[in-house]
Coordinates of C-alpha atoms and ligand atoms in Angstrom, one line a residue:
X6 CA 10.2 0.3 43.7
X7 CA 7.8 -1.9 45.6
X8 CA 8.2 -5.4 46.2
X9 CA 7.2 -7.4 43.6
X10 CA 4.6 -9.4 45.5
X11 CA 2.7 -6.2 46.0
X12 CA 2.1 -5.6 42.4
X13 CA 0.5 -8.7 41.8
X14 CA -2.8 -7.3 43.3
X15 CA -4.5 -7.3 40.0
X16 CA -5.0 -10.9 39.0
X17 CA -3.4 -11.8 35.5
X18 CA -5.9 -14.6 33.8
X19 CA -3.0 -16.5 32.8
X20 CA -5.9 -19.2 31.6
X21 CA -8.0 -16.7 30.2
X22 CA -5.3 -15.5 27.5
X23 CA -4.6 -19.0 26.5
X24 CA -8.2 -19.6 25.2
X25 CA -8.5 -16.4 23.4
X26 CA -5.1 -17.0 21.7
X27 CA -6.4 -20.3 20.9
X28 CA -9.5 -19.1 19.8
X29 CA -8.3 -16.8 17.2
X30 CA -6.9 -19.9 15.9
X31 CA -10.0 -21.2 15.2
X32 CA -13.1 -19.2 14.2
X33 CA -12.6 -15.3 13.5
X34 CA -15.4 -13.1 14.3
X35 CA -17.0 -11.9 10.8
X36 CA -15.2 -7.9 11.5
X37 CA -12.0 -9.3 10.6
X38 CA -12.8 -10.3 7.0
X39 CA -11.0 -7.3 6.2
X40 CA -8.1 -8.5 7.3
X41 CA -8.1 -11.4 5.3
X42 CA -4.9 -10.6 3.0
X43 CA -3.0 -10.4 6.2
X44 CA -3.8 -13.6 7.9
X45 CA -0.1 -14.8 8.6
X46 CA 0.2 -12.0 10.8
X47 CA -2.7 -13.0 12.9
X48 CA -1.6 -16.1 13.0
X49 CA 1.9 -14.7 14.2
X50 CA -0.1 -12.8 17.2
X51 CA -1.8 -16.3 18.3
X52 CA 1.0 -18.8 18.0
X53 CA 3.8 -16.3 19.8
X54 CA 1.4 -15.4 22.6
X55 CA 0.9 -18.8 23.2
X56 CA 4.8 -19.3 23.5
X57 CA 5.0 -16.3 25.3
X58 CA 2.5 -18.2 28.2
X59 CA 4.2 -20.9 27.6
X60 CA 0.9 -23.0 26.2
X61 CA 2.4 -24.0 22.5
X62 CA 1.1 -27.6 23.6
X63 CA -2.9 -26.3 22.7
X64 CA -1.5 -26.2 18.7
X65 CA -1.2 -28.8 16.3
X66 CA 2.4 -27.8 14.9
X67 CA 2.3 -29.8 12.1
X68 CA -0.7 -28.5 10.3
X69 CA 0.1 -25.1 11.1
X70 CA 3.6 -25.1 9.7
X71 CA 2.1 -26.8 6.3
X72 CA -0.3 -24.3 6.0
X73 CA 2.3 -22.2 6.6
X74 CA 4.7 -23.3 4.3
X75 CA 1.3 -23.6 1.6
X76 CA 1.6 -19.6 1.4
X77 CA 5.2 -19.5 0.6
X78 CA 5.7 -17.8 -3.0
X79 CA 8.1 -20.1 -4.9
X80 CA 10.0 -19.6 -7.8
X81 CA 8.9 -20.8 -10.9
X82 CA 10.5 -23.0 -13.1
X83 CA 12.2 -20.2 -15.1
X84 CA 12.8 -18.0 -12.0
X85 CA 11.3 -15.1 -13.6
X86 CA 9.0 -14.3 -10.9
X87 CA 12.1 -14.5 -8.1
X88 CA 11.6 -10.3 -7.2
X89 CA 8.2 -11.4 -6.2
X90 CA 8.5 -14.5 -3.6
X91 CA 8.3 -14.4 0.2
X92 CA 5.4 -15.2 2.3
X93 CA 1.7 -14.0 1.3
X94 CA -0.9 -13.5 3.9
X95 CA -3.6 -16.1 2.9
X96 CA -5.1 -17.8 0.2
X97 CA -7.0 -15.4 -0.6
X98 CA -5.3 -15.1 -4.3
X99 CA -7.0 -18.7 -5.4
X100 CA -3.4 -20.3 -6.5
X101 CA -4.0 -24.1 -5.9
X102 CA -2.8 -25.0 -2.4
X103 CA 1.0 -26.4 -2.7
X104 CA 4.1 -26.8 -0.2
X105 CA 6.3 -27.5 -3.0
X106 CA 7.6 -25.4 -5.6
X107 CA 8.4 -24.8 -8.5
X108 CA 5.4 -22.4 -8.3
X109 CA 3.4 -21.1 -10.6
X110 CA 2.6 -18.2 -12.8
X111 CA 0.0 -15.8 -11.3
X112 CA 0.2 -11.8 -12.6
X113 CA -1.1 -10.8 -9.3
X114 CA 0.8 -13.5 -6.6
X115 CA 4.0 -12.0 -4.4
X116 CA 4.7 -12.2 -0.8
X117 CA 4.2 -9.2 1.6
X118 CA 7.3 -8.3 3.2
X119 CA 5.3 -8.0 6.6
X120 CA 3.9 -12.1 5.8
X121 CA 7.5 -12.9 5.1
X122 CA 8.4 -11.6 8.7
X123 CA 5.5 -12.8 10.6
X124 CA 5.8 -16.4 8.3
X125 CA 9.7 -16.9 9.2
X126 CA 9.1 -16.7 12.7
X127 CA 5.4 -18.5 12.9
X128 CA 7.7 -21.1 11.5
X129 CA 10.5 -20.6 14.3
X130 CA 8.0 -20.8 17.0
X131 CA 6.8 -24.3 15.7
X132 CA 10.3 -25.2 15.9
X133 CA 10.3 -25.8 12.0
X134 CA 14.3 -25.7 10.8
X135 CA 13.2 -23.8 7.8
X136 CA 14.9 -26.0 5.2
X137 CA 11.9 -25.6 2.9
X138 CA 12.1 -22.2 3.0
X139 CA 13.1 -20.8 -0.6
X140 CA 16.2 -18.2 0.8
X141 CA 17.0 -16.7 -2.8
X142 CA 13.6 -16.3 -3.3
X143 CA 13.0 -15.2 0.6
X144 CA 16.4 -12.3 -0.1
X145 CA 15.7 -11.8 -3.8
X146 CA 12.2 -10.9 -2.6
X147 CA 13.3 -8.7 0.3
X148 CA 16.1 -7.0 -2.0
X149 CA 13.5 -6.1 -5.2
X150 CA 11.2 -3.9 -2.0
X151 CA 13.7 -1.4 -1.4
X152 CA 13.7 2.3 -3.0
X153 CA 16.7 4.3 -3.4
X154 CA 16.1 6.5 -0.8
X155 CA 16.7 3.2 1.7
X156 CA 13.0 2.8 2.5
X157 CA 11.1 -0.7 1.3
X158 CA 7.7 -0.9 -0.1
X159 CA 5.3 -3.9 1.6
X160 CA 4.7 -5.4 -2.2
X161 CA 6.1 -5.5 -5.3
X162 CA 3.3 -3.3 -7.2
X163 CA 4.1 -0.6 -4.2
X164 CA 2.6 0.8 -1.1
X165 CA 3.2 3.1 1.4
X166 CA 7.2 3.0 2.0
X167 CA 8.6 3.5 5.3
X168 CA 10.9 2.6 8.1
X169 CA 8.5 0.0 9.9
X170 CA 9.0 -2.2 6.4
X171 CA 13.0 -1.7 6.5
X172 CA 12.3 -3.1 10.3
X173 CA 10.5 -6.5 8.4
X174 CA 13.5 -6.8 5.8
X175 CA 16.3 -6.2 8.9
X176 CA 14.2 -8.8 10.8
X177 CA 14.5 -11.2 7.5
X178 CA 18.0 -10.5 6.6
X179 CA 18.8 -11.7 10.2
X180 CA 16.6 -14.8 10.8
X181 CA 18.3 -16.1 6.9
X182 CA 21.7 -14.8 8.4
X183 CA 22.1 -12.9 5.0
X184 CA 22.1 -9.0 4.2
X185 CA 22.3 -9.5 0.8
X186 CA 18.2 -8.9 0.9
X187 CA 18.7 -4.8 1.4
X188 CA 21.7 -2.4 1.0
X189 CA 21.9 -1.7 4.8
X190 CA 24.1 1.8 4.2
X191 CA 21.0 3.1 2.6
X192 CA 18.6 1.8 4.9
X193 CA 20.3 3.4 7.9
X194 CA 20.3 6.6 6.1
X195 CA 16.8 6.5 5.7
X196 CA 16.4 5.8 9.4
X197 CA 18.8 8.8 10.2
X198 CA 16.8 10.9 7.8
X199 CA 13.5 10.4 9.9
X200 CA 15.2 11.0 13.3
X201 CA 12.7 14.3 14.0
X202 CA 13.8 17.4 15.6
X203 CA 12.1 16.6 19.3
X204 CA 14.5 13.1 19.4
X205 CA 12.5 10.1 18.0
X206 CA 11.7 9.0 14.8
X207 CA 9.0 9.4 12.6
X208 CA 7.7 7.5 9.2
X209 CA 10.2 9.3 7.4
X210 CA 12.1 12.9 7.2
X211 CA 9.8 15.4 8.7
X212 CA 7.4 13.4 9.7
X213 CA 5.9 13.6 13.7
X214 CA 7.7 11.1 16.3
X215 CA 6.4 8.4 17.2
X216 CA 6.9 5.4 19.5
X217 CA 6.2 2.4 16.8
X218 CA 7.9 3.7 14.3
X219 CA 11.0 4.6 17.1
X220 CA 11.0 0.9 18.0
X221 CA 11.1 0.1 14.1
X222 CA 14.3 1.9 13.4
X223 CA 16.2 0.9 17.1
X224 CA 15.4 -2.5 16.4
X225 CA 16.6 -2.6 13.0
X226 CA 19.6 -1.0 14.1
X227 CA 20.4 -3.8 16.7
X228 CA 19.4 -6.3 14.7
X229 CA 22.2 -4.8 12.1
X230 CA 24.7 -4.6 14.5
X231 CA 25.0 -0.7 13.9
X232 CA 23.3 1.4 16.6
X233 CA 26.4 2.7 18.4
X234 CA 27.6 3.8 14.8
X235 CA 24.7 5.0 13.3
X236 CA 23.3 7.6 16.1
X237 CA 25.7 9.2 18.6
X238 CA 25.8 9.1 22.3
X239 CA 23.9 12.2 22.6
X240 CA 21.2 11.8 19.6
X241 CA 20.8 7.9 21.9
X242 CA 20.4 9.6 25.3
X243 CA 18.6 11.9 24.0
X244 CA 15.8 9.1 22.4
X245 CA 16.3 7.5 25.8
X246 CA 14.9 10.6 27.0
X247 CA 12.0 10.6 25.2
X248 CA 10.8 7.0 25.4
X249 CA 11.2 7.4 29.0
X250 CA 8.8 10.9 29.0
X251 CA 6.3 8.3 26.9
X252 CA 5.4 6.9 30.4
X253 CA 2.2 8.1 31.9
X254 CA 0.9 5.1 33.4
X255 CA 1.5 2.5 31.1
X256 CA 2.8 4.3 28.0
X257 CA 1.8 6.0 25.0
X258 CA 2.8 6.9 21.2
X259 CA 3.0 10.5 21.2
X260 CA 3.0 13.3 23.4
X261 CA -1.0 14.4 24.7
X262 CA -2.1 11.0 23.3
X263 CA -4.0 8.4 25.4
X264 CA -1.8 5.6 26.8
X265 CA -2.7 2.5 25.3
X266 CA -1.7 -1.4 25.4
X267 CA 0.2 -1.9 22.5
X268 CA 3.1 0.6 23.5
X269 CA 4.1 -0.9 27.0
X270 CA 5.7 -3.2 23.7
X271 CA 7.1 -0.7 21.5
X272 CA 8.3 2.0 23.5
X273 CA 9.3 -0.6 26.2
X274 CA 11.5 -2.6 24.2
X275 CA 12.8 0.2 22.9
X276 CA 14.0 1.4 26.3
X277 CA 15.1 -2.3 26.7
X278 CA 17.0 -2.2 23.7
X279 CA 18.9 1.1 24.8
X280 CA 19.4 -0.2 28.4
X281 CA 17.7 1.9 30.0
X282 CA 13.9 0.6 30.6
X283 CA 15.0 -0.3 33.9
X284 CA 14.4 3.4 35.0
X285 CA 10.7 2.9 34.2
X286 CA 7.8 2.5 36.8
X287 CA 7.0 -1.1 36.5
X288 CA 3.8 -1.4 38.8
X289 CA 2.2 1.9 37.1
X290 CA 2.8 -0.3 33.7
X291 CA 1.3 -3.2 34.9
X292 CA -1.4 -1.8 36.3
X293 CA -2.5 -0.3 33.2
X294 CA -1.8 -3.2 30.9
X295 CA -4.1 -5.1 33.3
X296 CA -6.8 -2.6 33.1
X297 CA -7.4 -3.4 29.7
X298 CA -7.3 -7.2 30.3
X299 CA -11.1 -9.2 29.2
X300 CA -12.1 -10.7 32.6
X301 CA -14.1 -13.2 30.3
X302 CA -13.0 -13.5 27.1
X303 CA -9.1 -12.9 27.9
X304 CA -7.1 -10.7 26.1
X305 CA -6.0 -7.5 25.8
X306 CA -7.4 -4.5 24.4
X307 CA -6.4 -0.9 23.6
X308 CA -8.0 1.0 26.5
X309 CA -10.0 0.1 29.4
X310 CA -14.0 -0.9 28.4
X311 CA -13.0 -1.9 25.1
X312 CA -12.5 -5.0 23.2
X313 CA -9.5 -7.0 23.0
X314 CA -8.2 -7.9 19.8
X315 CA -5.0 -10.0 18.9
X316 CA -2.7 -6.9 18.4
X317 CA -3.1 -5.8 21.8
X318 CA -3.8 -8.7 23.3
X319 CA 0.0 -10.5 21.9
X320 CA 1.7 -6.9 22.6
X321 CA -0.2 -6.9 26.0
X322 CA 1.8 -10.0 26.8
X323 CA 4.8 -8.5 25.5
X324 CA 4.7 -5.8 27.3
X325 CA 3.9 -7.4 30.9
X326 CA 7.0 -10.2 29.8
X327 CA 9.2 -7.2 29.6
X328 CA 8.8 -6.1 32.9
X329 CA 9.3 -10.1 34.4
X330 CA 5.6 -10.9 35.4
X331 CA 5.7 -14.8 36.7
X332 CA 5.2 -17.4 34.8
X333 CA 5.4 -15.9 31.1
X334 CA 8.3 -16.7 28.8
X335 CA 11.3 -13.8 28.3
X336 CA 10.8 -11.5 25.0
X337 CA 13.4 -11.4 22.6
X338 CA 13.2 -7.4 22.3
X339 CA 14.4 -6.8 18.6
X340 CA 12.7 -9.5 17.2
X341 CA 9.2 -10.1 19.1
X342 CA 9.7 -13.5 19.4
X343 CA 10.2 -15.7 22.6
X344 CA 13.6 -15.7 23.9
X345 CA 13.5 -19.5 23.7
X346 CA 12.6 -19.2 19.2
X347 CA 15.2 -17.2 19.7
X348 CA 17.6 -20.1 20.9
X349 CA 16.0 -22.3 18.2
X350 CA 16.9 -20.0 15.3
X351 CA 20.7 -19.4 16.6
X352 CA 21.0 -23.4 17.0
X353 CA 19.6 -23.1 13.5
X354 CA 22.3 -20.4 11.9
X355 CA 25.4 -22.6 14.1
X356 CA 24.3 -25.5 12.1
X357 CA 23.7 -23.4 8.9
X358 CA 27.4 -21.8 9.6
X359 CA 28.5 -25.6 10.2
X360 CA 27.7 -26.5 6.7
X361 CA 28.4 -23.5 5.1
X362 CA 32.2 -23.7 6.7
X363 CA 32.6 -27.7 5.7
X364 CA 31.1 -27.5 2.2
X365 CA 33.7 -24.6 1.9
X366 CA 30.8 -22.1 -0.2
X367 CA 26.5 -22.9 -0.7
X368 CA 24.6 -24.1 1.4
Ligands
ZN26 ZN1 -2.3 0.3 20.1

């Protein structure tokens, strides 16, 4: 591989991508109304790619983490509505803004599993402790989402069910340092179940391969602890294998697709999680990535010539972090946070242990 130096022909607007992030803080162009019931996760893209380029200092923390904490879906006073709390993604239901519980009745209100992720480590980022976030509620939540066959449903009333929502409860379960929230045996036999015939997984049994959904069920396999006993040697080399073939330039999701931004994240952590991305051509990555960078706006977009959007832009980021561009914070591979929230919530769980261990039971 070349020297480092000589890859950094391509200027990266380090500047650039710390207004757009902050930007998409602020004022969101009228095309992403749509995405209104999914705002947390927006706000997830923002916040980490500004700890990713180390720029946290443009936020307002406090605000952000009562706002934050204002979408949490609290137990009510009777607990009846505990298989329904979490995070939701806005306000968008009208329930009167409130950081404290108990909460209140609403037929319609429950927390997203994807808002719960996103939420939990918005909230880790800020460098919140999360005492005020409701755990039973958080795990009884997460726990009420899964189906029998091992798979969770986003909401309570149901939605598509798949393996990149089992990676959302695995990534709960281990930021609350409690797996009461799924029955993990089932969940890894769903993930085994949609290991396809050509190596990688898909959405579920039978379904094609593909590179996010790959990174959904690796990752929640770290994060359980279980990889090494849930997928043999071979079946691992043999996803090594094809994550690796997913390079072209920078990398794509499927074989005889484009390449595009967002998988120099999911297939490279991937690789980085089976210890083996090393073997991948970093300039040719970069190089791409880069090509898709807004020389005015910042950010990151899809292709070339397109716009950049916070998806792409944040996994952008990720994916250049990965491969130890200057001057951007290390990626925490599993759980797409910094390495340094990363550090926070452990300091967090030792202290959680602490109490747990001198208390002798609750905490
Ligand atoms: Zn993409």
């Amino acid at each position: 591989m070349k020297d480092f130096r000589e890859m950094l022909q391509i200027d990266f607007l380090k500047d650039r991508h710390v207004r757009f992030f902050h930007r998409t803080l602020q004022v969101l162009p009228e095309r992403y109304a749509s995405l209104e019931t999914t705002r947390l996760s927006i706000l997830f893209f923002a916040l980490s790619g500004l700890d990713v380029l180390d720029a946290l200092d443009v936020v307002d923390s406090n605000i952000m983490i009562e706002w934050i904490y204002s979408l949490q879906v609290l137990p009510t006073e009777d607990k009846s509505n505990l298989s329904c709390c979490g995070f939701r993604g806005s306000s968008h239901i009208g329930v009167p803004y409130s950081t404290k519980g108990p909460g209140v009745v609403h037929p319609y209100d429950s927390g997203h599993i994807a808002m719960t992720y996103t939420g939990l480590c918005s909230l880790l980022i800020l460098g919140d402790d999360l005492s005020r976030v409701n755990k039973q509620g958080c795990l009884a939540g997460v726990r009420a989402l899964q189906l029998e066959d091992g798979s969770f449903y986003a909401v309570p009333e149901g939605s598509e069910n798949d393996i990149r929502f089992i990676y959302c409860a695995a990534c709960i379960c281990y930021m609350l340092d409690d797996w009461s929230g799924m029955d993990i045996q089932k969940a890894i036999e769903y993930i085994r179940g949609s290991l396809s015939y050509d190596n990688a997984f898909g959405q579920g049994a039978g379904r094609e391969s593909h590179g996010g959904w790959t990174f959904c069920a690796i990752a929640s396999l770290c994060l359980m602890g279980r990889l090494e006993e849930a997928l043999s040697q071979r079946e691992l080399d043999r996803i090594r294998r094809w994550c690796i073939m997913r390079q072209q330039s920078g990398f794509h999701g499927r074989p005889n697709k484009p390449v595009d931004t967002c998988y120099s994240f999911w297939v490279g952590a991937t690789l980085e999680l089976l210890d083996v991305f090393r073997y991948t051509n970093f300039e040719k990555n970069r190089n791409f990535i880069l090509s898709t960078q807004d020389r005015l706006v910042g950010g990151f977009a899809k292709w070339p010539d397109s716009h950049p959007d916070p998806l792409h832009a944040y996994l952008g980021l990720c994916g250049l972090s990965l491969i130890g561009e200057p001057s951007l914070r290390k990626v925490h591979p599993a759980l797409n946070i910094t390495q340094r929230a990363f550090q926070h919530l452990q300091q967090l769980q030792q202290t959680w242990r602490e109490s747990t261990n001198s208390c002798g039971g609750q905490h």
